[in-house]
Structures are given as C-alpha cells and as structure tokens.
CSV table of C-alpha atoms in Angstrom, one decimal:
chain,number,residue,atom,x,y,z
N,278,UNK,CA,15.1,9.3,-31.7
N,279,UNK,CA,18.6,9.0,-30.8
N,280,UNK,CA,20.4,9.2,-28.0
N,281,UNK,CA,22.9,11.5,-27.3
N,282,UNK,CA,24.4,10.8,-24.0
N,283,UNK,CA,23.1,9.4,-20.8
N,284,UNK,CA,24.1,9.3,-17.1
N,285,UNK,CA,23.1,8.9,-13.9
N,286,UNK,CA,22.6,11.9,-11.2
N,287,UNK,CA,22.7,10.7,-7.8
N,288,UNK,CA,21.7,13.3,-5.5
N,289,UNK,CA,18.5,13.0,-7.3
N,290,UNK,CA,18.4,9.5,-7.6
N,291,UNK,CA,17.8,9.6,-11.1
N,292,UNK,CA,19.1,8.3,-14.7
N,293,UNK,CA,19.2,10.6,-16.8
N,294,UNK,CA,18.8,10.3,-20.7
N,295,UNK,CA,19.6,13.4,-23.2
N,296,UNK,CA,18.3,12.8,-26.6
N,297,UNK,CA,19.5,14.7,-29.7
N,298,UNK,CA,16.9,17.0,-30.0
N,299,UNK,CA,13.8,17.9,-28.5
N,300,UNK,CA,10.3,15.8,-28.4
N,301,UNK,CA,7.1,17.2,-29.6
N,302,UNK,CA,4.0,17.7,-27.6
N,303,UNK,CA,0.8,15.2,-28.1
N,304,UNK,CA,2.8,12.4,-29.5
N,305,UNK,CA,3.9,9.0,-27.8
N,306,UNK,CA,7.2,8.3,-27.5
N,307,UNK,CA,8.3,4.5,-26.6
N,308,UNK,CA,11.6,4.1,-24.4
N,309,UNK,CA,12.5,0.3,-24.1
N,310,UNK,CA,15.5,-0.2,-21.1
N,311,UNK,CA,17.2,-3.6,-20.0
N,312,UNK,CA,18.3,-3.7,-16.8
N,313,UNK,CA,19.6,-6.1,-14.3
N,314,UNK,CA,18.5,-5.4,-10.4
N,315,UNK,CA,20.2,-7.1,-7.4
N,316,UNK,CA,18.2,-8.5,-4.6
N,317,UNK,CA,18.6,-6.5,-1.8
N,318,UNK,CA,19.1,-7.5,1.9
N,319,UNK,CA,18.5,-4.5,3.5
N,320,UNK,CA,14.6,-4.9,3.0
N,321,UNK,CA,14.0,-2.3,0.7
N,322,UNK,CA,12.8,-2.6,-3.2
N,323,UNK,CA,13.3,-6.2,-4.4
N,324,UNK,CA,14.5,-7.8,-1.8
N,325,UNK,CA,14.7,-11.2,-0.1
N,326,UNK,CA,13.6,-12.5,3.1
N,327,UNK,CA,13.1,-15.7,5.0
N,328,UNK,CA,10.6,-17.6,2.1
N,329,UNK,CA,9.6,-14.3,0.2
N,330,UNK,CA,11.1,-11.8,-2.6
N,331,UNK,CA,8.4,-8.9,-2.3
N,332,UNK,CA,7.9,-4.7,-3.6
N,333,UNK,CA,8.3,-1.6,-2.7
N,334,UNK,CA,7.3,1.2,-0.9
N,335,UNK,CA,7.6,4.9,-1.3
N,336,UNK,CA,11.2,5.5,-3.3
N,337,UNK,CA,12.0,2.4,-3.7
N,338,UNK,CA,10.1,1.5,-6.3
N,339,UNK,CA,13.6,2.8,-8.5
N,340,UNK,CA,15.7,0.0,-6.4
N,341,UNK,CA,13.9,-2.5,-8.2
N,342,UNK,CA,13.3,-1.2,-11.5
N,343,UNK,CA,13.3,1.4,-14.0
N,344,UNK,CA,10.2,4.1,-13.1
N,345,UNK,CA,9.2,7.9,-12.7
N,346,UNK,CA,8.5,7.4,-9.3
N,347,UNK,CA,6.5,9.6,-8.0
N,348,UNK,CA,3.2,9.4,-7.2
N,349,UNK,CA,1.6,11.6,-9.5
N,350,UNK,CA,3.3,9.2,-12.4
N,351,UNK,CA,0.9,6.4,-13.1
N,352,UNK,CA,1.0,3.5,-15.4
N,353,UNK,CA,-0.2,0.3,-16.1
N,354,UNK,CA,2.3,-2.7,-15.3
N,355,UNK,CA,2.0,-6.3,-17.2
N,356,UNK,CA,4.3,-8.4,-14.6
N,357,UNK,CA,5.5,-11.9,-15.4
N,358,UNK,CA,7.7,-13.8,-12.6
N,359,UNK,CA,9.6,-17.1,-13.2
N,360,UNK,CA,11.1,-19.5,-11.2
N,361,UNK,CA,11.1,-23.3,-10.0
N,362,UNK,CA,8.0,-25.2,-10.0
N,363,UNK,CA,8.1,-26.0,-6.3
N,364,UNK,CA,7.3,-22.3,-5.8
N,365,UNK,CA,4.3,-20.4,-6.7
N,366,UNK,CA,4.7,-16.6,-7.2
N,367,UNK,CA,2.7,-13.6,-6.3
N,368,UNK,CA,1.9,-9.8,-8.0
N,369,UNK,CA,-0.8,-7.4,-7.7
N,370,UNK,CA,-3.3,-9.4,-10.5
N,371,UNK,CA,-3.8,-12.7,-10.8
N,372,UNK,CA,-1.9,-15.2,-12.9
N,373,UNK,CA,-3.5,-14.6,-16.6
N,374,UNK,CA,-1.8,-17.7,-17.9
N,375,UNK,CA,1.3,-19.7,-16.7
N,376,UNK,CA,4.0,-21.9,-18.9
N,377,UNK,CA,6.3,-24.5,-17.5
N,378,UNK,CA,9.8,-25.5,-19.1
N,379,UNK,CA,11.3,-28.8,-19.4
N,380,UNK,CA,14.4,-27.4,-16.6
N,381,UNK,CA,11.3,-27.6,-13.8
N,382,UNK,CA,10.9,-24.0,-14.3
N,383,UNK,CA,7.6,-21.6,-14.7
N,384,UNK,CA,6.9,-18.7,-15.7
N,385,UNK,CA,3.8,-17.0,-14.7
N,386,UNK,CA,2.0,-14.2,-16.5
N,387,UNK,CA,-0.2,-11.8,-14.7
N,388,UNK,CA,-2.9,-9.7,-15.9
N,389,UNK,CA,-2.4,-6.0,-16.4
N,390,UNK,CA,-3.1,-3.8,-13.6
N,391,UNK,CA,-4.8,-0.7,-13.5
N,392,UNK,CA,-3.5,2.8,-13.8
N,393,UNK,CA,-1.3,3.0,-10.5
N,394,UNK,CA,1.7,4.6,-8.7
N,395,UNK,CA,5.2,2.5,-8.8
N,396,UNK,CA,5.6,2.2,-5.4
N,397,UNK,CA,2.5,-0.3,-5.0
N,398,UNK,CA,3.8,-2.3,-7.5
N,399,UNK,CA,4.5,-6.1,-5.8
N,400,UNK,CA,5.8,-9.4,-6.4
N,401,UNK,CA,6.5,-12.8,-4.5
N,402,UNK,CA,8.0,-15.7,-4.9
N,403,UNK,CA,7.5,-18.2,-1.7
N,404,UNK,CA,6.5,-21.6,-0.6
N,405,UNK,CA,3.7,-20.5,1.5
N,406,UNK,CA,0.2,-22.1,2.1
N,407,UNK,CA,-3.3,-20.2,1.8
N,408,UNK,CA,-6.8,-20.0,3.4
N,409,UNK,CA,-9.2,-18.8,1.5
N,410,UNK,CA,-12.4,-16.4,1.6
N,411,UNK,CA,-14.5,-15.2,-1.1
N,412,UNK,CA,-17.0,-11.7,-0.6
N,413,UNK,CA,-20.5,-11.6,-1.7
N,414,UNK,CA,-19.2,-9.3,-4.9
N,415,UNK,CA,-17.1,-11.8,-6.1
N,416,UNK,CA,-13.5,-10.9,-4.6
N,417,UNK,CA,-11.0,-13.5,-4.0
N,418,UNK,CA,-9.2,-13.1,-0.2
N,419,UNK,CA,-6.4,-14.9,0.9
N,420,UNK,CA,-4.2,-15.3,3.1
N,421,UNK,CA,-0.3,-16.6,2.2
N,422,UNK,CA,1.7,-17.7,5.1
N,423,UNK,CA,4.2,-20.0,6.4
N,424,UNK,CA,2.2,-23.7,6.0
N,425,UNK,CA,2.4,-24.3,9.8
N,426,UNK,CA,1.0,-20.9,10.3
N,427,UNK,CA,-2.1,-21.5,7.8
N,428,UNK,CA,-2.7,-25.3,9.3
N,429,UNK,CA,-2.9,-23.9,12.9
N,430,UNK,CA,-5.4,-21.3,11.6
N,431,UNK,CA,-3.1,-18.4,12.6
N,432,UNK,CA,-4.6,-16.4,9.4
N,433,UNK,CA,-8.4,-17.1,10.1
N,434,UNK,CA,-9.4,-13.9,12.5
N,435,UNK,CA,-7.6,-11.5,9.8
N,436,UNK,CA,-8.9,-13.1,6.8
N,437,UNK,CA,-12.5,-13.0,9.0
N,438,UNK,CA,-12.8,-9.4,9.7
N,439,UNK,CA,-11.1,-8.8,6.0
N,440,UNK,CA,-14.2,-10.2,4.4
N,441,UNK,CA,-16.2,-7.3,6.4
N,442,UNK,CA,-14.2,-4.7,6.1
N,443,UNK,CA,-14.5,-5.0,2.4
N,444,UNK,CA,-18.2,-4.9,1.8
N,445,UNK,CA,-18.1,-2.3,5.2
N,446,UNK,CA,-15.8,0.1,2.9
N,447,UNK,CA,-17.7,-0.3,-0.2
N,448,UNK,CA,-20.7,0.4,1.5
N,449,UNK,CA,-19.3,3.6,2.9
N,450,UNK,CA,-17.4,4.8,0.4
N,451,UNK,CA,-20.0,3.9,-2.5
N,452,UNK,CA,-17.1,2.8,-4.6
N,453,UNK,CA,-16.5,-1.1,-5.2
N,454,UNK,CA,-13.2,-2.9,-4.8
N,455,UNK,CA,-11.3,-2.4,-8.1
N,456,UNK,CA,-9.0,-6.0,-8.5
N,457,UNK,CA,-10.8,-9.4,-8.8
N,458,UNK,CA,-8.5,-10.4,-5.8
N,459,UNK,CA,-7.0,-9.0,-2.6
N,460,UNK,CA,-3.6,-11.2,-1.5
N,461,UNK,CA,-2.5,-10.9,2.6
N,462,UNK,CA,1.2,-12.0,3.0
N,463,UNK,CA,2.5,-13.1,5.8
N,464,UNK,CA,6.2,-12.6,6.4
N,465,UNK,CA,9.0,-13.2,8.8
N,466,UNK,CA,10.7,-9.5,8.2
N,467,UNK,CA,9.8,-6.5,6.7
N,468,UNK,CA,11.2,-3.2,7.1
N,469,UNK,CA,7.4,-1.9,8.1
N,470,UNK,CA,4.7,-3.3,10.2
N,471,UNK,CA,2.6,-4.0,6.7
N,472,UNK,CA,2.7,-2.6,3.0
N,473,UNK,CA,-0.6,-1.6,1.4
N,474,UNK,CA,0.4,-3.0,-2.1
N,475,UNK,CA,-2.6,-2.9,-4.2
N,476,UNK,CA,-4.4,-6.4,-4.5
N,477,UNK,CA,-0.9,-7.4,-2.8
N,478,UNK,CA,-0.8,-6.2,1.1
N,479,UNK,CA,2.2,-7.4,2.9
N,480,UNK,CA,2.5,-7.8,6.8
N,481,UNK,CA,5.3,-8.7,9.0
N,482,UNK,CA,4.3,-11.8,10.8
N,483,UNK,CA,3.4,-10.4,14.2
N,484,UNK,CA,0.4,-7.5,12.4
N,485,UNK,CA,-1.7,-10.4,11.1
N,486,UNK,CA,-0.9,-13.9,12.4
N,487,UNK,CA,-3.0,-14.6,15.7
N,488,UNK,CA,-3.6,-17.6,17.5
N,489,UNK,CA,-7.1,-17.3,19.6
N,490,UNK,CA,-5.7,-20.1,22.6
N,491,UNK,CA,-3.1,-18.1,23.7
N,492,UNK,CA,-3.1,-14.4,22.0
N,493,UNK,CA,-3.8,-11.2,24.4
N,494,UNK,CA,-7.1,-8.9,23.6
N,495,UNK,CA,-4.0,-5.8,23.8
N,496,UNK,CA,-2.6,-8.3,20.6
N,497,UNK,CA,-5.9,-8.6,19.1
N,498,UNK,CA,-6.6,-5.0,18.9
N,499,UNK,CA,-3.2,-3.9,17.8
N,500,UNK,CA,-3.6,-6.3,14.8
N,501,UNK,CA,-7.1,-5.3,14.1
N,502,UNK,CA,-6.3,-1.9,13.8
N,503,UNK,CA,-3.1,-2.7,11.4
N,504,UNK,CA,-5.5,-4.8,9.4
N,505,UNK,CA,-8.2,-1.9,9.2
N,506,UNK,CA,-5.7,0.9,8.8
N,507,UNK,CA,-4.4,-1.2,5.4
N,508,UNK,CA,-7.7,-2.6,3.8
N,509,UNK,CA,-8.2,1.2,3.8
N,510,UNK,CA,-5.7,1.7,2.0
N,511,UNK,CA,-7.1,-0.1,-0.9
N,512,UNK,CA,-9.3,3.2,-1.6
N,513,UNK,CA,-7.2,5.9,0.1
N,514,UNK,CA,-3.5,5.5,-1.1
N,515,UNK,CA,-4.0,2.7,-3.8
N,516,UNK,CA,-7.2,4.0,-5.9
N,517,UNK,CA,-7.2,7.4,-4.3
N,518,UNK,CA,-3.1,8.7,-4.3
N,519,UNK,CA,-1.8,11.9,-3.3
N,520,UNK,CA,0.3,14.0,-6.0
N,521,UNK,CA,3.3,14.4,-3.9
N,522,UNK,CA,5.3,13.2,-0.8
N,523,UNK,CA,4.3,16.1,0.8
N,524,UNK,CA,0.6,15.3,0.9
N,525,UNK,CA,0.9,12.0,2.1
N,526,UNK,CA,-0.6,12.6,5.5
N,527,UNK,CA,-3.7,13.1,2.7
N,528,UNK,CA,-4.0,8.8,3.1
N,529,UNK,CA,-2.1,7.8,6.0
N,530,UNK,CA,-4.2,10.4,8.4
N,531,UNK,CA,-7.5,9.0,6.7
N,532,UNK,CA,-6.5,5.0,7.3
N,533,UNK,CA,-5.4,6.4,10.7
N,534,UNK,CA,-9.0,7.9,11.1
N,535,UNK,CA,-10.6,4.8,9.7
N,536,UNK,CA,-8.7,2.4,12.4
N,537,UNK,CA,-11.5,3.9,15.0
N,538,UNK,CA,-14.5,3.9,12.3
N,539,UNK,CA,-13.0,0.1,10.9
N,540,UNK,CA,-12.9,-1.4,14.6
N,541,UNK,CA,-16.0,0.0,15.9
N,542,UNK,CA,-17.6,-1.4,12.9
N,543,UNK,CA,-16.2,-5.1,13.6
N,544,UNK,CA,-16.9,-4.9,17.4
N,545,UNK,CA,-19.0,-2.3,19.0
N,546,UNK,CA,-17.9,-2.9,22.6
N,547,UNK,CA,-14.8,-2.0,22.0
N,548,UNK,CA,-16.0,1.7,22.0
N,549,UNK,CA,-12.9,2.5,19.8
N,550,UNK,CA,-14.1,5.6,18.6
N,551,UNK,CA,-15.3,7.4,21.6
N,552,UNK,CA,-12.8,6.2,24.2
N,553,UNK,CA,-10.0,4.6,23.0
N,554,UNK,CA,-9.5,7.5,20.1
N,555,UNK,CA,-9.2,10.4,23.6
N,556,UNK,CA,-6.1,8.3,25.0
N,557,UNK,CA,-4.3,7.2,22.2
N,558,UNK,CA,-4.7,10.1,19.1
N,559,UNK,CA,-6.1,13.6,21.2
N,560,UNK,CA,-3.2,13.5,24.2
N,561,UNK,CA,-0.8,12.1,22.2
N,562,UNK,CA,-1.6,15.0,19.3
N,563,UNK,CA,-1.2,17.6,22.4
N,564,UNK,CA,2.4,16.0,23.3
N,565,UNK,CA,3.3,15.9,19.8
N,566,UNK,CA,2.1,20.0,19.2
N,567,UNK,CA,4.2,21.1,22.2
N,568,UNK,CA,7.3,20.3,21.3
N,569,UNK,CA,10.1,22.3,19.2
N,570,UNK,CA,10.3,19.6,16.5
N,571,UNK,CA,6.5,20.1,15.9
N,572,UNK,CA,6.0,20.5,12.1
N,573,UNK,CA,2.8,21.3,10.0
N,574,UNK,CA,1.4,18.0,8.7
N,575,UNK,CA,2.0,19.1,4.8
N,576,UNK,CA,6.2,19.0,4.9
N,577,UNK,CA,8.7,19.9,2.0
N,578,UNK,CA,10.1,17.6,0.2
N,579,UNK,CA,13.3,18.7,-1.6
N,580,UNK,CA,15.5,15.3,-2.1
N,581,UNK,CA,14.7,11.9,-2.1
N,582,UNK,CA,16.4,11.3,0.9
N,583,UNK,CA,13.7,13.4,2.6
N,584,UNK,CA,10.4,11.3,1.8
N,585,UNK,CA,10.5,8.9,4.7
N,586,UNK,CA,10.6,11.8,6.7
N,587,UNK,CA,7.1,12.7,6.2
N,588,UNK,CA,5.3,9.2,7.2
N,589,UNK,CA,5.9,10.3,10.8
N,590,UNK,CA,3.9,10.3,13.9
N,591,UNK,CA,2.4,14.0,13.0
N,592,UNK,CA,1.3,13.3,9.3
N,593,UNK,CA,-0.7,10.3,11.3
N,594,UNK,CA,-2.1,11.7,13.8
N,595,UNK,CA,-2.3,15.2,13.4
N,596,UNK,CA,-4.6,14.8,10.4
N,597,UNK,CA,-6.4,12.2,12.2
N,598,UNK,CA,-7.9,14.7,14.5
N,599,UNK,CA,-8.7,16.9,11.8
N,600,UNK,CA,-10.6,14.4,10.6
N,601,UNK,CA,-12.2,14.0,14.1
N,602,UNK,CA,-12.8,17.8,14.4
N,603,UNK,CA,-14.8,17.7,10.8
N,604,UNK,CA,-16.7,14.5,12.2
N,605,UNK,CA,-17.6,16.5,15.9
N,606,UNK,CA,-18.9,19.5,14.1
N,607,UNK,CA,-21.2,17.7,11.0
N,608,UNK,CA,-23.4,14.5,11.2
N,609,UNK,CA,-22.3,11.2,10.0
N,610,UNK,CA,-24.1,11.0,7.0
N,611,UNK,CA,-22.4,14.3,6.1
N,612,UNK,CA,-19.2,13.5,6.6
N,613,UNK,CA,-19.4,10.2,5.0
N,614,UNK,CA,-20.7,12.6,1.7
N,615,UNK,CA,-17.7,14.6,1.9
N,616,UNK,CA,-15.4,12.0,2.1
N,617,UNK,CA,-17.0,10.5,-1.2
N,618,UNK,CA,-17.2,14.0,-3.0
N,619,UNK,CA,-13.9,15.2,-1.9
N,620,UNK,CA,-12.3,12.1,-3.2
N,621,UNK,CA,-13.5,12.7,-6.9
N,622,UNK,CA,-13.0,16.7,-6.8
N,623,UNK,CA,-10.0,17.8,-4.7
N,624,UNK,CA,-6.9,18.8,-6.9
N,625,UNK,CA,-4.3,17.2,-4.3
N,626,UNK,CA,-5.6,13.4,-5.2
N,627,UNK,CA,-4.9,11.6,-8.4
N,628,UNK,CA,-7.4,8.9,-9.5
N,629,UNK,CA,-7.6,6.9,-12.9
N,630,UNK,CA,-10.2,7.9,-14.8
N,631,UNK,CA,-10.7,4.4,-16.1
N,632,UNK,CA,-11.3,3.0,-12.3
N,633,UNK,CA,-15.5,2.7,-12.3
C-alpha cells in the first residue's frame, strides 16, 4: 500500500503514518521502517553509562526504537547487536549464533523472544565479568558486573538466593520459568533502583552487589527484597502484563507483596511477613491514605507524560495490603490458588497464549 503522508504528533509521542486508503480486517500487513536512534545520556531508552548501553522501561521503549508501546501491544523481537570484539553484548535471549569481521568487529545474533511488551525489551554492550549458577530445571543465572566486583565475589549472595527464588516461584506459582537464561547486570547508574527486563534484569550497583566482610544486615535486607521484588517480576509484569498504565499497581503491588512471602522463604528469622510487613507497608499505607494527594490505586492515564506518575508509593503499597487483607481472611493454600487462577482468567492481564 502506499503512503500518503506521514508525520509526527508530539503531544502523543507518536509517528504517525496515513496510507492512501484504508486496510482490511483479517489480513497482515508488513511495515518495514529505518531509523537511526541516539544514545541518550539522560538514562532513559538506549542509553550509555559507565561500561553499559542497556533498555527501556515503561515509555521509553519509543526512545530507542520504532514500537506500539503500550503494554497490551506484544510482539516477538529477533535482536542482533554488533560491536568490537573486546566486548561481549547482552539481550533478553541468548546469542543463537555470532559472526566476526576482519575490522575486529562481531555481530551477535540472539534467538527470538517470546510474545512480550516493548518496554522489557533489553540490550548491553559491556566489558563485564560473570559468575555463574545453573537451577535444577536447566536455567542458566548469571551475574554480569564490573570484573573487580565478580573476583571479590560481590555477586555471589544475589546470584545465591536467585537460584531459590526461582524454583521457590515455580513451585508457587505452578508455572515454570519461560527463557533458557535469566541475566543480572550490574551497573554504576541507572535511573531506577533495578529494571525487570525479561531474561535481562538490570540493577544499579548498590541493589545487588554485597560484600559479606563489611556489608550491614539493614544492607542485606534492602537488597534482598530488591532482588525478590524483581525475580517476581519474571511472572508478574514480564509473563503476566497488565493492559494499561493504569493497572500497573496489578504487578508492582504483587512483587511488593511477594518481597515479604520471597524473604521469609530465604530466611525465616527474619519474620518479614508478620513483623517487618506492620512497620513498613500498614502505617506507612495509613500515612499515605490521610493525606489530600491520596489517590485510588487504578489512576488515569491521559498523556504519555502521565505514566510515570502511577509507579508511585500508593500503586506499591496500597495494593500490597490488599493483598494482605485477601491473605488474613483465606488460608494460604487458598490464596496461593487464586493467585494462579486469577492470573489465567482476569480480563485486566495479558498473557501469550504460546507461553506453556
């Protein structure tokens, strides 16, 4: 079909193509763009920091590339990264097969991911070091960070308890891991404290790098509970996604939830559940209630401009207690059920059909 003009419509953040007349339903149309995107420095889409070039999260998947991004939109992406040999590179699957030039340069070629939203979509291109862990199903964990980080064994206790909490989610969730593989970057600067990127999950330094000799147990449990809150992710937010901004308290207040079920899975004593959860999510949700600015945890979302909006404290914790309140007034086994039922039935998730 041809085109018959296109422009771009900013206050929608949008490109807009007109074609000269109008398409027909149940057939495939193909749209091929080329397109030229700048690495950013404001940490947001494709942008660079200190060792890594890394993805996106919520709108900001379109900084980086051509998409409908929203959530509801899913697709499958076939990613393939080049650059100098002396770097290796990174995306949500691994490398399917990988050619080198006679300049010193490669180009790697991932496998095709599954049916997912935009903004999950990652990439990296660093000189990092790994460790290594493997799960009893098969699943390839590591960890990428600075090489003085990974020789110290900085990235042992999270790639430790990540092992668990993957067989402890399967297990309660009754759905397996989907990827062969499940990447942890470590980075200098991000503009969040970690990015669930399925297969892909990025941290800033300080949520996943500990050093046992000289670490507090205040620092250990903060980064536990970053680490739990974002392996949860894998199921609710990466296989499991909302259909709107507006519903996005639908994952973040379940990974919230799941920081007290994760911990006190991985260490007991801590009593995260019962004591921990009354001073840091029920007064908190009672401070956040009584003010003027207090919102429902579903919000309107009528520009782009108003999506980070809704990934505030209310969307977290607000739905967290709910969450609590269903726990209190049914048994465990019976909200474990629910949670599995009403992630395969409820209209406001989207999941590919083609996940098993």
């Amino acid at each position: 079909m041809r085109i018959q003009r296109r422009f771009h419509y900013q206050p929608k953040q949008v490109y807009v193509t007109s074609l000269h007349r109008q398409m027909k339903p149940l057939r495939i149309y193909k749209i091929n763009i080329t397109f030229h995107a700048h690495i950013e420095h404001e940490l947001l889409g494709f942008f660079r920091s200190s060792y890594v070039l890394n993805g996106e999260r919520s709108s900001h998947a379109r900084k980086a590339f051509p998409c409908f991004d929203e959530p509801i939109y899913k697709a499958t992406f076939t990613v393939s990264l080049k650059h100098e040999s002396s770097y290796q590179s990174l995306s949500n699957m691994p490398v399917e097969a990988s050619t080198s030039d006679e300049d010193g340069w490669v180009t790697n070629h991932f496998s095709r991911t599954p049916c997912m939203s935009t903004y999950y979509l990652a990439w990296a291109v660093c000189n990092f070091t790994y460790r290594e862990a493997v799960t009893d199903n098969g699943v390839v964990i590591r960890l990428y960070a600075r090489p003085d980080a990974i020789q110290s064994g900085s990235g042992d206790y999270a790639l430790h308890i990540t092992k668990r909490l993957l067989q402890f989610y399967q297990d309660y969730f009754k759905v397996k891991y989907s990827l062969p593989k499940l990447d942890l970057l470590a980075v200098p600067k991000h503009p969040y404290a970690a990015m669930e990127n399925w297969g892909l999950s990025v941290f800033v330094e300080q949520k996943i790098l500990l050093d046992p000799d000289v670490s507090s147990f205040s620092y250990q449990m903060e980064l536990t509970m970053v680490v739990v809150h974002e392996i949860c992710h894998q199921w609710f937010g990466d296989l499991v996604t909302p259909v709107c901004w507006e519903d996005v308290w639908l994952k973040e207040g379940f990974a919230h939830y799941f920081e007290y079920i994760g911990a006190d899975f991985l260490f007991p004593k801590w009593n995260m559940e019962k004591q921990r959860f009354l001073t840091d999510v029920l007064h908190e949700v009672m401070l956040l209630d009584g003010l003027a600015s207090s919102h429902p945890i579903s919000q309107e979302v009528f520009e782009a401009t108003d999506i980070d909006r809704v990934f505030d404290w209310i969307a977290y914790k607000n739905d967290l207690w709910c969450c609590e309140l269903c726990q209190s007034h049914c048994s465990d086994p019976d909200t474990q059920l629910s949670l599995i039922t009403s992630s395969s039935d409820s209209k406001d998730f989207d999941i590919p059909q083609h996940i098993p």
